[in-house]
mmCIF file of C-alpha atoms in Angstrom:
data_model
loop_
_atom_site.group_PDB
_atom_site.id
_atom_site.type_symbol
_atom_site.label_atom_id
_atom_site.label_comp_id
_atom_site.label_asym_id
_atom_site.label_seq_id
_atom_site.Cartn_x
_atom_site.Cartn_y
_atom_site.Cartn_z
ATOM 1 C CA UNK Y 112 79.204 79.024 114.974
ATOM 2 C CA UNK Y 113 76.581 80.175 112.533
ATOM 3 C CA UNK Y 114 77.321 81.050 108.945
ATOM 4 C CA UNK Y 115 77.047 84.738 108.084
ATOM 5 C CA UNK Y 116 74.163 85.530 105.738
ATOM 6 C CA UNK Y 117 75.504 88.982 104.897
ATOM 7 C CA UNK Y 118 78.902 89.762 103.447
ATOM 8 C CA UNK Y 119 81.252 91.946 105.440
ATOM 9 C CA UNK Y 120 82.035 95.373 104.038
ATOM 10 C CA UNK Y 121 85.699 95.956 103.239
ATOM 11 C CA UNK Y 122 85.591 99.401 104.877
ATOM 12 C CA UNK Y 123 84.429 97.831 108.172
ATOM 13 C CA UNK Y 124 87.369 95.408 108.370
ATOM 14 C CA UNK Y 125 90.621 96.447 110.039
ATOM 15 C CA UNK Y 126 94.073 94.905 110.176
ATOM 16 C CA UNK Y 127 94.242 93.022 113.461
ATOM 17 C CA UNK Y 128 90.562 92.030 113.472
ATOM 18 C CA UNK Y 129 90.020 88.505 114.738
ATOM 19 C CA UNK Y 130 88.249 86.094 112.421
ATOM 20 C CA UNK Y 131 85.338 84.334 114.119
ATOM 21 C CA UNK Y 132 86.698 80.963 115.340
ATOM 22 C CA UNK Y 133 85.275 77.746 113.908
ATOM 23 C CA UNK Y 134 85.353 74.298 115.503
ATOM 24 C CA UNK Y 135 84.849 71.237 113.328
ATOM 25 C CA UNK Y 136 83.857 68.079 115.239
ATOM 26 C CA UNK Y 137 85.998 65.556 113.340
ATOM 27 C CA UNK Y 138 84.441 62.113 113.068
ATOM 28 C CA UNK Y 139 85.315 59.000 111.099
ATOM 29 C CA UNK Y 140 82.282 59.678 108.904
ATOM 30 C CA UNK Y 141 83.445 63.240 108.177
ATOM 31 C CA UNK Y 142 86.916 62.018 107.169
ATOM 32 C CA UNK Y 143 85.598 59.195 104.972
ATOM 33 C CA UNK Y 144 82.925 61.410 103.375
ATOM 34 C CA UNK Y 145 85.522 64.088 102.593
ATOM 35 C CA UNK Y 146 87.800 61.537 100.945
ATOM 36 C CA UNK Y 147 84.937 60.110 98.887
ATOM 37 C CA UNK Y 148 83.656 63.552 97.880
ATOM 38 C CA UNK Y 149 87.124 64.568 96.678
ATOM 39 C CA UNK Y 150 87.618 61.204 94.933
ATOM 40 C CA UNK Y 151 90.628 60.378 97.088
ATOM 41 C CA UNK Y 152 90.407 56.616 97.451
ATOM 42 C CA UNK Y 153 93.742 56.202 99.242
ATOM 43 C CA UNK Y 154 92.940 53.601 101.931
ATOM 44 C CA UNK Y 155 94.533 55.625 104.772
ATOM 45 C CA UNK Y 156 91.503 57.940 104.535
ATOM 46 C CA UNK Y 157 88.828 55.243 104.926
ATOM 47 C CA UNK Y 158 90.385 51.996 106.177
ATOM 48 C CA UNK Y 159 91.633 52.056 109.782
ATOM 49 C CA UNK Y 160 93.375 48.665 109.474
ATOM 50 C CA UNK Y 161 95.273 49.789 106.377
ATOM 51 C CA UNK Y 162 96.262 53.053 108.092
ATOM 52 C CA UNK Y 163 97.509 51.033 111.106
ATOM 53 C CA UNK Y 164 99.667 48.875 108.812
ATOM 54 C CA UNK Y 165 101.197 52.080 107.425
ATOM 55 C CA UNK Y 166 102.170 53.155 110.954
ATOM 56 C CA UNK Y 167 99.277 55.519 111.641
ATOM 57 C CA UNK Y 168 97.188 55.049 114.796
ATOM 58 C CA UNK Y 169 94.008 55.740 112.824
ATOM 59 C CA UNK Y 170 92.702 56.842 109.454
ATOM 60 C CA UNK Y 171 93.219 60.562 108.842
ATOM 61 C CA UNK Y 172 91.815 63.539 106.927
ATOM 62 C CA UNK Y 173 93.016 64.160 103.375
ATOM 63 C CA UNK Y 174 94.391 67.477 102.140
ATOM 64 C CA UNK Y 175 91.394 68.286 99.935
ATOM 65 C CA UNK Y 176 89.031 68.049 102.898
ATOM 66 C CA UNK Y 177 91.398 70.241 104.890
ATOM 67 C CA UNK Y 178 91.370 72.796 102.035
ATOM 68 C CA UNK Y 179 87.593 72.777 102.036
ATOM 69 C CA UNK Y 180 87.409 73.488 105.766
ATOM 70 C CA UNK Y 181 89.923 76.329 105.401
ATOM 71 C CA UNK Y 182 87.644 77.944 102.811
ATOM 72 C CA UNK Y 183 84.578 77.334 104.973
ATOM 73 C CA UNK Y 184 86.293 79.039 107.929
ATOM 74 C CA UNK Y 185 87.025 82.087 105.786
ATOM 75 C CA UNK Y 186 83.646 82.388 104.068
ATOM 76 C CA UNK Y 187 81.638 81.664 107.237
ATOM 77 C CA UNK Y 188 83.319 84.790 108.625
ATOM 78 C CA UNK Y 189 83.362 87.027 105.541
ATOM 79 C CA UNK Y 190 79.952 86.084 104.126
ATOM 80 C CA UNK Y 191 78.459 84.416 101.066
ATOM 81 C CA UNK Y 192 79.627 86.980 98.499
ATOM 82 C CA UNK Y 193 83.275 86.936 99.572
ATOM 83 C CA UNK Y 194 85.565 85.157 97.129
ATOM 84 C CA UNK Y 195 88.722 83.354 98.184
ATOM 85 C CA UNK Y 196 91.206 84.509 95.553
ATOM 86 C CA UNK Y 197 94.328 82.876 96.952
ATOM 87 C CA UNK Y 198 94.803 80.139 99.524
ATOM 88 C CA UNK Y 199 98.255 79.066 100.647
ATOM 89 C CA UNK Y 200 98.469 76.345 103.287
ATOM 90 C CA UNK Y 201 101.034 74.222 105.033
ATOM 91 C CA UNK Y 202 100.055 70.892 106.561
ATOM 92 C CA UNK Y 203 101.265 69.966 110.008
ATOM 93 C CA UNK Y 204 100.105 67.189 112.322
ATOM 94 C CA UNK Y 205 97.472 64.675 111.163
ATOM 95 C CA UNK Y 206 93.771 65.140 111.777
ATOM 96 C CA UNK Y 207 92.313 61.999 113.339
ATOM 97 C CA UNK Y 208 88.700 61.169 114.291
ATOM 98 C CA UNK Y 209 87.341 62.320 117.660
ATOM 99 C CA UNK Y 210 89.806 65.242 117.897
ATOM 100 C CA UNK Y 211 88.099 68.554 117.034
ATOM 101 C CA UNK Y 212 89.751 70.892 114.534
ATOM 102 C CA UNK Y 213 89.704 74.509 115.776
ATOM 103 C CA UNK Y 214 90.266 77.322 113.289
ATOM 104 C CA UNK Y 215 91.481 80.754 114.383
ATOM 105 C CA UNK Y 216 92.856 83.683 112.437
ATOM 106 C CA UNK Y 217 93.213 87.402 112.024
ATOM 107 C CA UNK Y 218 93.263 90.063 109.340
ATOM 108 C CA UNK Y 219 96.866 90.833 108.378
ATOM 109 C CA UNK Y 220 96.359 93.137 105.407
ATOM 110 C CA UNK Y 221 93.952 95.206 103.314
ATOM 111 C CA UNK Y 222 94.380 96.364 99.741
ATOM 112 C CA UNK Y 223 92.106 98.643 97.784
ATOM 113 C CA UNK Y 224 91.663 97.247 94.306
ATOM 114 C CA UNK Y 225 90.294 98.526 91.015
ATOM 115 C CA UNK Y 226 86.702 98.421 89.852
ATOM 116 C CA UNK Y 227 85.266 98.152 93.347
ATOM 117 C CA UNK Y 228 87.024 94.877 94.157
ATOM 118 C CA UNK Y 229 88.954 95.162 97.435
ATOM 119 C CA UNK Y 230 91.097 92.572 99.149
ATOM 120 C CA UNK Y 231 91.645 91.323 102.699
ATOM 121 C CA UNK Y 232 94.527 89.089 103.746
ATOM 122 C CA UNK Y 233 93.956 86.627 106.585
ATOM 123 C CA UNK Y 234 96.503 84.499 108.416
ATOM 124 C CA UNK Y 235 94.983 81.424 110.055
ATOM 125 C CA UNK Y 236 95.528 78.007 111.541
ATOM 126 C CA UNK Y 237 93.502 74.902 112.265
ATOM 127 C CA UNK Y 238 94.713 73.055 115.353
ATOM 128 C CA UNK Y 239 93.810 69.899 117.234
ATOM 129 C CA UNK Y 240 95.206 68.252 120.384
ATOM 130 C CA UNK Y 241 98.413 67.293 118.540
ATOM 131 C CA UNK Y 242 99.204 70.845 117.402
ATOM 132 C CA UNK Y 243 98.699 72.766 114.171
ATOM 133 C CA UNK Y 244 97.065 70.593 111.516
ATOM 134 C CA UNK Y 245 97.087 73.395 108.948
ATOM 135 C CA UNK Y 246 98.376 76.949 108.824
ATOM 136 C CA UNK Y 247 98.213 79.454 106.049
ATOM 137 C CA UNK Y 248 97.257 82.729 104.483
ATOM 138 C CA UNK Y 249 94.384 83.673 102.230
ATOM 139 C CA UNK Y 250 93.342 86.654 100.174
ATOM 140 C CA UNK Y 251 89.612 87.341 100.004
ATOM 141 C CA UNK Y 252 87.895 89.654 97.549
ATOM 142 C CA UNK Y 253 85.088 91.880 98.802
ATOM 143 C CA UNK Y 254 83.097 94.133 96.486
ATOM 144 C CA UNK Y 255 82.474 97.646 97.769
ATOM 145 C CA UNK Y 256 78.965 98.471 99.012
ATOM 146 C CA UNK Y 257 78.086 100.692 96.018
ATOM 147 C CA UNK Y 258 78.952 97.960 93.530
ATOM 148 C CA UNK Y 259 76.983 95.383 95.556
ATOM 149 C CA UNK Y 260 73.890 97.643 95.475
ATOM 150 C CA UNK Y 261 74.196 98.132 91.692
ATOM 151 C CA UNK Y 262 74.366 94.363 91.145
ATOM 152 C CA UNK Y 263 71.300 93.652 93.286
#
């Protein structure tokens, strides 16, 4: 998937629209880098032997990395000027290396706001071969086209 370089217009989005799917190729490096970047030094996110001793078959992705990929999924679809105003997630199965994480979702609501700021609600999930790793809802803010032109 390629990242959108233009932001979607609120008026062009409809309830029921499918969000462009995103597949993340999960590697050991991605998991370790995400843990380091989020300053999560818990060994289960970078030390396979430690994770094995804790009963896990492998090291696994931390919640902050998962959050980041949820936001990426949403903004890759909506565009660079979309703002994630609310993100509510529930973790499910672990995310291990060499098991791609596939995000899917759809628009479940639209609200016209004040001052040109309008909102879109999206329900989504990120799944791998074990099931749903993450599921949730998000509210994105999209400025109306007239306001975007005035700011440019």
